[in-house]
CSV table of C-alpha atoms in Angstrom, one decimal:
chain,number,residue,atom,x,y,z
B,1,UNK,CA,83.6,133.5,84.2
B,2,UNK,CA,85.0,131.9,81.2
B,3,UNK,CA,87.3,129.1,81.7
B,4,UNK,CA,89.6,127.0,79.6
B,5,UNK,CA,90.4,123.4,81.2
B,6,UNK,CA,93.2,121.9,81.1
B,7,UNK,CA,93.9,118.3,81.4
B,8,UNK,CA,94.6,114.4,81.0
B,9,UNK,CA,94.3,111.5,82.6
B,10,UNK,CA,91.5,110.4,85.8
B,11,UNK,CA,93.0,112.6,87.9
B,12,UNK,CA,91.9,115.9,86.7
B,13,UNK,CA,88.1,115.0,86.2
B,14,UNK,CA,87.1,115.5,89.3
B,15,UNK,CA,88.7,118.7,88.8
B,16,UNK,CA,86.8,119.4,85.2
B,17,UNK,CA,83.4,119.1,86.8
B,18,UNK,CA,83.9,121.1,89.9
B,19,UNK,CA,84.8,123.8,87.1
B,20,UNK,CA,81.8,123.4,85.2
B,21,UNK,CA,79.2,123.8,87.9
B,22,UNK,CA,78.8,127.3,88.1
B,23,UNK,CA,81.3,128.4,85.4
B,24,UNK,CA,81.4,128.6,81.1
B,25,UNK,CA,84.2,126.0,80.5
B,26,UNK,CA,84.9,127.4,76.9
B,27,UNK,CA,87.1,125.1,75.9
B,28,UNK,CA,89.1,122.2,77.0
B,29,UNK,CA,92.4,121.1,76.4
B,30,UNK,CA,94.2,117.7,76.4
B,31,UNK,CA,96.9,115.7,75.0
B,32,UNK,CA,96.5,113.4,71.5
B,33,UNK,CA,94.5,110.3,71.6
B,34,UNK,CA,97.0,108.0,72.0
B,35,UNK,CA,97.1,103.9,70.9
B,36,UNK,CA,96.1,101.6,74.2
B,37,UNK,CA,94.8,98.2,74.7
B,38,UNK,CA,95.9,95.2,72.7
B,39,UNK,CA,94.8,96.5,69.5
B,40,UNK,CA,96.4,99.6,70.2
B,41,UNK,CA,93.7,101.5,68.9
B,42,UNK,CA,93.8,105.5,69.3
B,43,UNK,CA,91.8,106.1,72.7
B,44,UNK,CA,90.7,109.6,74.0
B,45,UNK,CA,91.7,110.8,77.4
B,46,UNK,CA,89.2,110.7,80.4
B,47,UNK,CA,89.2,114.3,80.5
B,48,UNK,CA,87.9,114.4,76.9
B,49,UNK,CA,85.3,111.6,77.3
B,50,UNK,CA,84.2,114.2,80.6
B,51,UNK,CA,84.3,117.0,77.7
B,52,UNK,CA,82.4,115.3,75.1
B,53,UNK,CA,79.7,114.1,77.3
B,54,UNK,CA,78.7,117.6,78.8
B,55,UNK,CA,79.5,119.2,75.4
B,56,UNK,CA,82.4,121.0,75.7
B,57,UNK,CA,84.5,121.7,72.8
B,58,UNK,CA,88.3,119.9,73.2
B,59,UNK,CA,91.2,121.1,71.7
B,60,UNK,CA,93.8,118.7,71.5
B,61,UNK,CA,97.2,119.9,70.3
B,62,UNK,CA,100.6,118.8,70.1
B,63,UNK,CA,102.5,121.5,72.1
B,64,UNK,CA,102.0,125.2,72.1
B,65,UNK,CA,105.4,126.3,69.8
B,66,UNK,CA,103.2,127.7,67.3
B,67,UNK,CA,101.9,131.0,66.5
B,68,UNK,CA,98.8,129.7,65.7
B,69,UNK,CA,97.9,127.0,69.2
B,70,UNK,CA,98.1,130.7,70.9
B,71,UNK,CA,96.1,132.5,68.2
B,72,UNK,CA,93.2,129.8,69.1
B,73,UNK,CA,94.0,129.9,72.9
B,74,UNK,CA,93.7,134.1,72.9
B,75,UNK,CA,90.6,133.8,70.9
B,76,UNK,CA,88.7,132.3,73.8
B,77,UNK,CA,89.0,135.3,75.7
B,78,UNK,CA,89.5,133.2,79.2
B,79,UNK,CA,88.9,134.8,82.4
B,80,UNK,CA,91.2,131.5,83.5
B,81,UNK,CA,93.4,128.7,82.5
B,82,UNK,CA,92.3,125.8,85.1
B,83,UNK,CA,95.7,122.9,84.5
B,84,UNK,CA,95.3,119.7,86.3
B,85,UNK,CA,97.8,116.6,85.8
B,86,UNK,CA,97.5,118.1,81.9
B,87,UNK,CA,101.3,116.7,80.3
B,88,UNK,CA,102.6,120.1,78.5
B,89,UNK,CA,104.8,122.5,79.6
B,90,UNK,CA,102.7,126.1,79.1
B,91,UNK,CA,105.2,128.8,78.2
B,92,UNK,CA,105.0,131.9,79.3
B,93,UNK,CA,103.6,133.8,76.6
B,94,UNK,CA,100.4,130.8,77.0
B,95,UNK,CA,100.7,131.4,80.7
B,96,UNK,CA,99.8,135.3,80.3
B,97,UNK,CA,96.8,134.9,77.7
B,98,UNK,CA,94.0,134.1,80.7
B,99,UNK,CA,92.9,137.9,82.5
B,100,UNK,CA,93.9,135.8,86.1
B,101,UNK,CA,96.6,133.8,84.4
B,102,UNK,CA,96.5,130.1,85.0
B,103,UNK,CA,95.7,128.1,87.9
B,104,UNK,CA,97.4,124.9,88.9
B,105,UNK,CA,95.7,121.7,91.1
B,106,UNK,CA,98.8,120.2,92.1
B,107,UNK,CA,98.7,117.1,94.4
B,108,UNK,CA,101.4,117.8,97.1
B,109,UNK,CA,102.1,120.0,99.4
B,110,UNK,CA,104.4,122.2,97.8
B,111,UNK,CA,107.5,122.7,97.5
B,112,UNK,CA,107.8,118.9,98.5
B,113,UNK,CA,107.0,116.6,95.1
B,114,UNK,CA,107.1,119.5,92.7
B,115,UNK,CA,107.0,117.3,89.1
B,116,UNK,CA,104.8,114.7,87.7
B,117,UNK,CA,104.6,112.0,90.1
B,118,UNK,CA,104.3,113.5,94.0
B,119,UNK,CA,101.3,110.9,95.0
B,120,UNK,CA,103.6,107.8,94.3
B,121,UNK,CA,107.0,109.3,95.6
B,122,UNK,CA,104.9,110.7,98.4
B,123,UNK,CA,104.3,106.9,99.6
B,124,UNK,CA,107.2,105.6,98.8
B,125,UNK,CA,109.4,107.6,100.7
B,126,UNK,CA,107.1,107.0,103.7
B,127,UNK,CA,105.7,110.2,103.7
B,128,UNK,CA,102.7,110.2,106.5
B,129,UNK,CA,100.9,113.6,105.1
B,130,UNK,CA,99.7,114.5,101.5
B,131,UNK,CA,98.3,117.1,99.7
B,132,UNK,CA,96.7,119.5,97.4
B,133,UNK,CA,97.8,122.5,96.3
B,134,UNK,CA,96.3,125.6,94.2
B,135,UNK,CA,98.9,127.0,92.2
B,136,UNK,CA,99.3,130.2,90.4
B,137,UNK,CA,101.9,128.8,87.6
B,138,UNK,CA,105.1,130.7,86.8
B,139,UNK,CA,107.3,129.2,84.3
B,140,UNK,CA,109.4,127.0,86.3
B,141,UNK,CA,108.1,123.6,86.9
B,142,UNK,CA,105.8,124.0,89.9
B,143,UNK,CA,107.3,126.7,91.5
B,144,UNK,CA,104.5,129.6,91.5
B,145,UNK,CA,103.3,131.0,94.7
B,146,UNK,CA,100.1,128.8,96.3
B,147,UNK,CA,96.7,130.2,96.4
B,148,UNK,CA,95.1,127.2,99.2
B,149,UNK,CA,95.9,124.1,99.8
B,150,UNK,CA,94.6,121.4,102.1
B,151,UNK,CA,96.2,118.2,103.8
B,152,UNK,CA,95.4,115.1,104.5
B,153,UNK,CA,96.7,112.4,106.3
B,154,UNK,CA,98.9,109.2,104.2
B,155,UNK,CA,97.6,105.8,106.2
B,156,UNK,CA,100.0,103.1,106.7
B,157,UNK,CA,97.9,100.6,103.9
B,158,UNK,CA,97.2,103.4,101.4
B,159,UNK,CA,98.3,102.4,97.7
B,160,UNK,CA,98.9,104.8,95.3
B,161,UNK,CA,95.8,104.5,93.6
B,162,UNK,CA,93.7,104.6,96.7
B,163,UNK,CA,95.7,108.2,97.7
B,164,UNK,CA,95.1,109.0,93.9
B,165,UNK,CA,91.4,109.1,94.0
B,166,UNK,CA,91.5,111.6,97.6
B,167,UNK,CA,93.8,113.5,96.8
B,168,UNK,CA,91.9,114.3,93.2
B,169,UNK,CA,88.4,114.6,95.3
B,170,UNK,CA,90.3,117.0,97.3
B,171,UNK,CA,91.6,118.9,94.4
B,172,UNK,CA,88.5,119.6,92.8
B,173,UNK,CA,87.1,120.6,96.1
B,174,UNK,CA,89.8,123.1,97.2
B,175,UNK,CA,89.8,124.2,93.2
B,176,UNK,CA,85.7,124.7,93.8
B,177,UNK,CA,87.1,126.7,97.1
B,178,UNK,CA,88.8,129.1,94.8
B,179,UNK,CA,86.4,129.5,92.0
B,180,UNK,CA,84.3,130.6,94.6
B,181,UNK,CA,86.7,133.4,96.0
B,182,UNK,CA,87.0,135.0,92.5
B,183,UNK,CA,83.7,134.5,91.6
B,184,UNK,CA,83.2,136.7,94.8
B,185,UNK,CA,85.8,139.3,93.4
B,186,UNK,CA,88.3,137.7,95.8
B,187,UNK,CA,91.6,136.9,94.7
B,188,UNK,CA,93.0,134.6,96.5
B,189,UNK,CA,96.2,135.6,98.0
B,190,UNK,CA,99.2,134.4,96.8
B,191,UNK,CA,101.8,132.7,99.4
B,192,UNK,CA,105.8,132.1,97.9
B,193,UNK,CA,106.9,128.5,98.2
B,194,UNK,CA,109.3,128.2,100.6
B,195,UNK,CA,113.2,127.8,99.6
B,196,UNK,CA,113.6,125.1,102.0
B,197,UNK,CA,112.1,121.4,101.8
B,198,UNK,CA,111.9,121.5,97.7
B,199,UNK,CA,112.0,117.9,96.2
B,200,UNK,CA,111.0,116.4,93.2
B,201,UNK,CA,108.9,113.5,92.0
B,202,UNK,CA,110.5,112.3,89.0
B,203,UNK,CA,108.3,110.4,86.9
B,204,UNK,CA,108.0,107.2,87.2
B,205,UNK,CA,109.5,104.5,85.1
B,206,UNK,CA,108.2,100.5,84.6
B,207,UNK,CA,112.3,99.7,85.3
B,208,UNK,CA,111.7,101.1,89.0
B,209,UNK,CA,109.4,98.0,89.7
B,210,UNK,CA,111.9,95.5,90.2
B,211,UNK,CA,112.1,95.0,93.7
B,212,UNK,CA,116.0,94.9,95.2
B,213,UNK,CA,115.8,93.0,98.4
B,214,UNK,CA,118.9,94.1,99.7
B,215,UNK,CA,117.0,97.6,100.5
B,216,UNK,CA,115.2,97.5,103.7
B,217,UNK,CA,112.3,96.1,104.0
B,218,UNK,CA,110.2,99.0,105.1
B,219,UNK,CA,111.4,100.8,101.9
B,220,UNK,CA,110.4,97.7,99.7
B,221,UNK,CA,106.7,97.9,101.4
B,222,UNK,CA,106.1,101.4,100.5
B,223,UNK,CA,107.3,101.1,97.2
B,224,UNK,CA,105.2,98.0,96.7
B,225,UNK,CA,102.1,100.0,98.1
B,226,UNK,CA,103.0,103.2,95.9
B,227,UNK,CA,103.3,101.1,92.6
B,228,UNK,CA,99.6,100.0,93.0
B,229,UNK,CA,98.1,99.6,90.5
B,230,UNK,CA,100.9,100.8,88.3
B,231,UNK,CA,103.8,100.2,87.7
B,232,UNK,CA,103.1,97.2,90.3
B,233,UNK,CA,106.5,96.2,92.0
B,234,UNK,CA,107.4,92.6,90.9
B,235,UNK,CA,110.2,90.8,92.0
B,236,UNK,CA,111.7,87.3,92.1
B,237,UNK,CA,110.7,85.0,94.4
B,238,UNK,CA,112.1,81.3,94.4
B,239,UNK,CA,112.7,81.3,90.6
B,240,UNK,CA,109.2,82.9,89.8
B,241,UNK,CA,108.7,85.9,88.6
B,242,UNK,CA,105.7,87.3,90.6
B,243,UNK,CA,104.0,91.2,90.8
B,244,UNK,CA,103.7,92.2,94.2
B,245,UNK,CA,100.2,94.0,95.2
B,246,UNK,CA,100.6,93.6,98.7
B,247,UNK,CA,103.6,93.5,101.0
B,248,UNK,CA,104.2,94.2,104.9
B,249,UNK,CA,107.5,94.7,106.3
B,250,UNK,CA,108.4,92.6,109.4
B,251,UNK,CA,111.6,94.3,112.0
B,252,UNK,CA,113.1,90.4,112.4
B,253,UNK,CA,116.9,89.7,112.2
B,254,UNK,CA,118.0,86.5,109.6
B,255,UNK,CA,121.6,86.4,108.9
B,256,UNK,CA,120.4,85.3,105.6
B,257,UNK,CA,121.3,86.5,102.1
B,258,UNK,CA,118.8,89.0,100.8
B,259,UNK,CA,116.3,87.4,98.8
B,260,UNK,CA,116.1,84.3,100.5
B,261,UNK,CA,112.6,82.7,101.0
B,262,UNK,CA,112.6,82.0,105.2
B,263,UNK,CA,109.1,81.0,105.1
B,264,UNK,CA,106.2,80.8,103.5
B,265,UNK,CA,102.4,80.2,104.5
B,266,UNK,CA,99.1,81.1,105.2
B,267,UNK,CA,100.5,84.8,106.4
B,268,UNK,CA,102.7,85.6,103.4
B,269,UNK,CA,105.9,84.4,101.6
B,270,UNK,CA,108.7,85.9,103.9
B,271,UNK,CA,111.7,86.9,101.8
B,272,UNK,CA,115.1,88.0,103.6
B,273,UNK,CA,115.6,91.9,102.8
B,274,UNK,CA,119.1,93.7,103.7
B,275,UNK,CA,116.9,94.6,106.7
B,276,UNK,CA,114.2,92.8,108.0
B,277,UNK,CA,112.0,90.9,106.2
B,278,UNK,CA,109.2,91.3,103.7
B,279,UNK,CA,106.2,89.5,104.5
B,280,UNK,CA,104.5,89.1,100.3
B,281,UNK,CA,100.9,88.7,101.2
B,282,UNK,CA,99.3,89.8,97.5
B,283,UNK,CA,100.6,88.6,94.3
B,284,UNK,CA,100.1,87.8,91.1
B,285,UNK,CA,101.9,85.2,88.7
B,286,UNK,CA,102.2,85.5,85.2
B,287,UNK,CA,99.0,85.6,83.1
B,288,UNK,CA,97.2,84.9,86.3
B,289,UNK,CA,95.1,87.3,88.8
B,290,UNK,CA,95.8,88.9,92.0
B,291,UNK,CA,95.5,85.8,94.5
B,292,UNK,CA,96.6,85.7,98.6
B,293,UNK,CA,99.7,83.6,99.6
B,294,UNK,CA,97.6,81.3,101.3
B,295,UNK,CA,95.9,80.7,97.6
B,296,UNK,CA,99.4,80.8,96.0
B,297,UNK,CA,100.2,78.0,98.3
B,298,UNK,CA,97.4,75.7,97.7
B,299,UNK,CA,98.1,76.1,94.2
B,300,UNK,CA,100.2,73.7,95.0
B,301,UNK,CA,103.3,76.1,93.5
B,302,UNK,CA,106.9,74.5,94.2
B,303,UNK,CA,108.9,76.6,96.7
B,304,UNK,CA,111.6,74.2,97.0
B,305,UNK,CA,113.5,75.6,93.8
């Protein structure tokens, strides 16, 4: 079966390999290099670094407007489009080059988090179950019907980069599940999302990190575990600003204003929230590394400000 990947960033390698093992990956898309890193030098994608090193030729352009991105696409001749986490919108007339169209690893269970961030919004609206999805794409923004899915279970401690790397383990295995069906001459049956339950993870933005403290302090916690490792929640704490890698929430009544520091020890810096408390037990000042309270505090840092 000839196959044309798809894809960006980490997520989708997993994905990349699973197609490769007993498939012709013809070709394999991704977005620019772009500049990162202090010298902002032009960097490839992870998903072209997977390319390069099992010799697949990438294709890397800007957006599929012109005649010509579909003349290359259609000269492929792909059995399938495989699309994981890959950053363009596909329009239709891309969507209907591949003989089974294109398939989509999308990690939610759909329709809840259709858009480009469902693993962080997943946490941080304290969502207890996760998910992958195989999608057969339409041209709304993950609306097409499922193929398979799987879910797993959200723990209370998982950050958005641990759920990040099951979730795309999961998606290259449930992708491998489908290869497998087709490869058998079994098309996997598509299943309409329903109507009901649809929400969207809206991509997230470095402003979000700024932690209010007159929210609750459940909903600071799993924010602070969703933005890990990035954005990373930050917030000010007694006239320091710190970035938050690990937080708890603690159900305790204070009559304080929200942001006060009640306490702060071996267990955490305890900051007054609208409700409850958050209990700061990770951070990270600036230009320094991740250290516990307990090593914030022997710094010798001044909490009397």
């Amino acid at each position: 079966m000839r196959i044309v990947f798809a894809g960006t960033p980490d997520f989708a390698v997993p994905s990349l390999r699973a197609a490769a093992q007993r498939n012709e990956v013809v070709a394999v898309y991704t977005q620019p290099d772009r500049p990162a890193g202090r010298g902002r030098e032009l960097t490839p994608s992870p998903v072209k670094r997977e390319a390069l090193l099992r010799g697949i030729e990438v294709v890397q352009p800007e957006n599929f407007r012109s005649v010509v991105s579909k003349q290359a696409l259609r000269a492929l001749r792909p059995d399938l489009m495989i699309v994981v986490a890959y950053g363009l919108i596909l329009p239709q007339s891309v969507l209907d080059i591949p003989t089974f169209g294109c398939w989509n690893v999308h990690a939610s269970l759909l329709p809840r988090w259709r858009g480009a961030a469902p693993i962080q919004r997943a946490i941080q609206a304290g969502d207890r179950e996760s998910g992958v999805c195989l999608m057969q794409m339409e041209k709304g923004l993950d609306t097409g019907p499922v193929l398979l899915s799987q879910s797993l279970e959200i723990g209370a401690q998982d950050t958005g980069g641990q759920l990040h790397d099951r979730l795309a383990a999961l998606g290259a295995q449930v992708l491998s599940d489908g290869l497998g069906l087709l490869r058998a001459g079994i098309r996997p049956a598509p299943r309409a999302q329903p109507e009901v339950g649809v929400t969207y993870a809206h991509k997230l933005d470095k402003a979000e990190a700024r932690l209010d403290f007159s929210q609750p302090a459940q909903v600071l916690a799993d924010t602070v575990r969703a933005f890990n490792p990035w954005p990373m929640a930050e917030a000010q704490v007694a006239g320091e600003r710190l970035r938050i890698h690990g937080a708890a929430a603690l159900d305790e009544a204070h009559g304080m204003p929200a942001g006060t520091l009640l306490r702060a020890g071996r267990e955490g810096l305890d900051v007054a929230c609208g409700q409850g408390v958050l209990r700061i037990r990770v951070l990270q000042r600036d230009g320094g590394k991740a250290i516990t309270a307990a090593d914030y505090l022997n710094a010798g840092r001044d909490l009397a400000r």
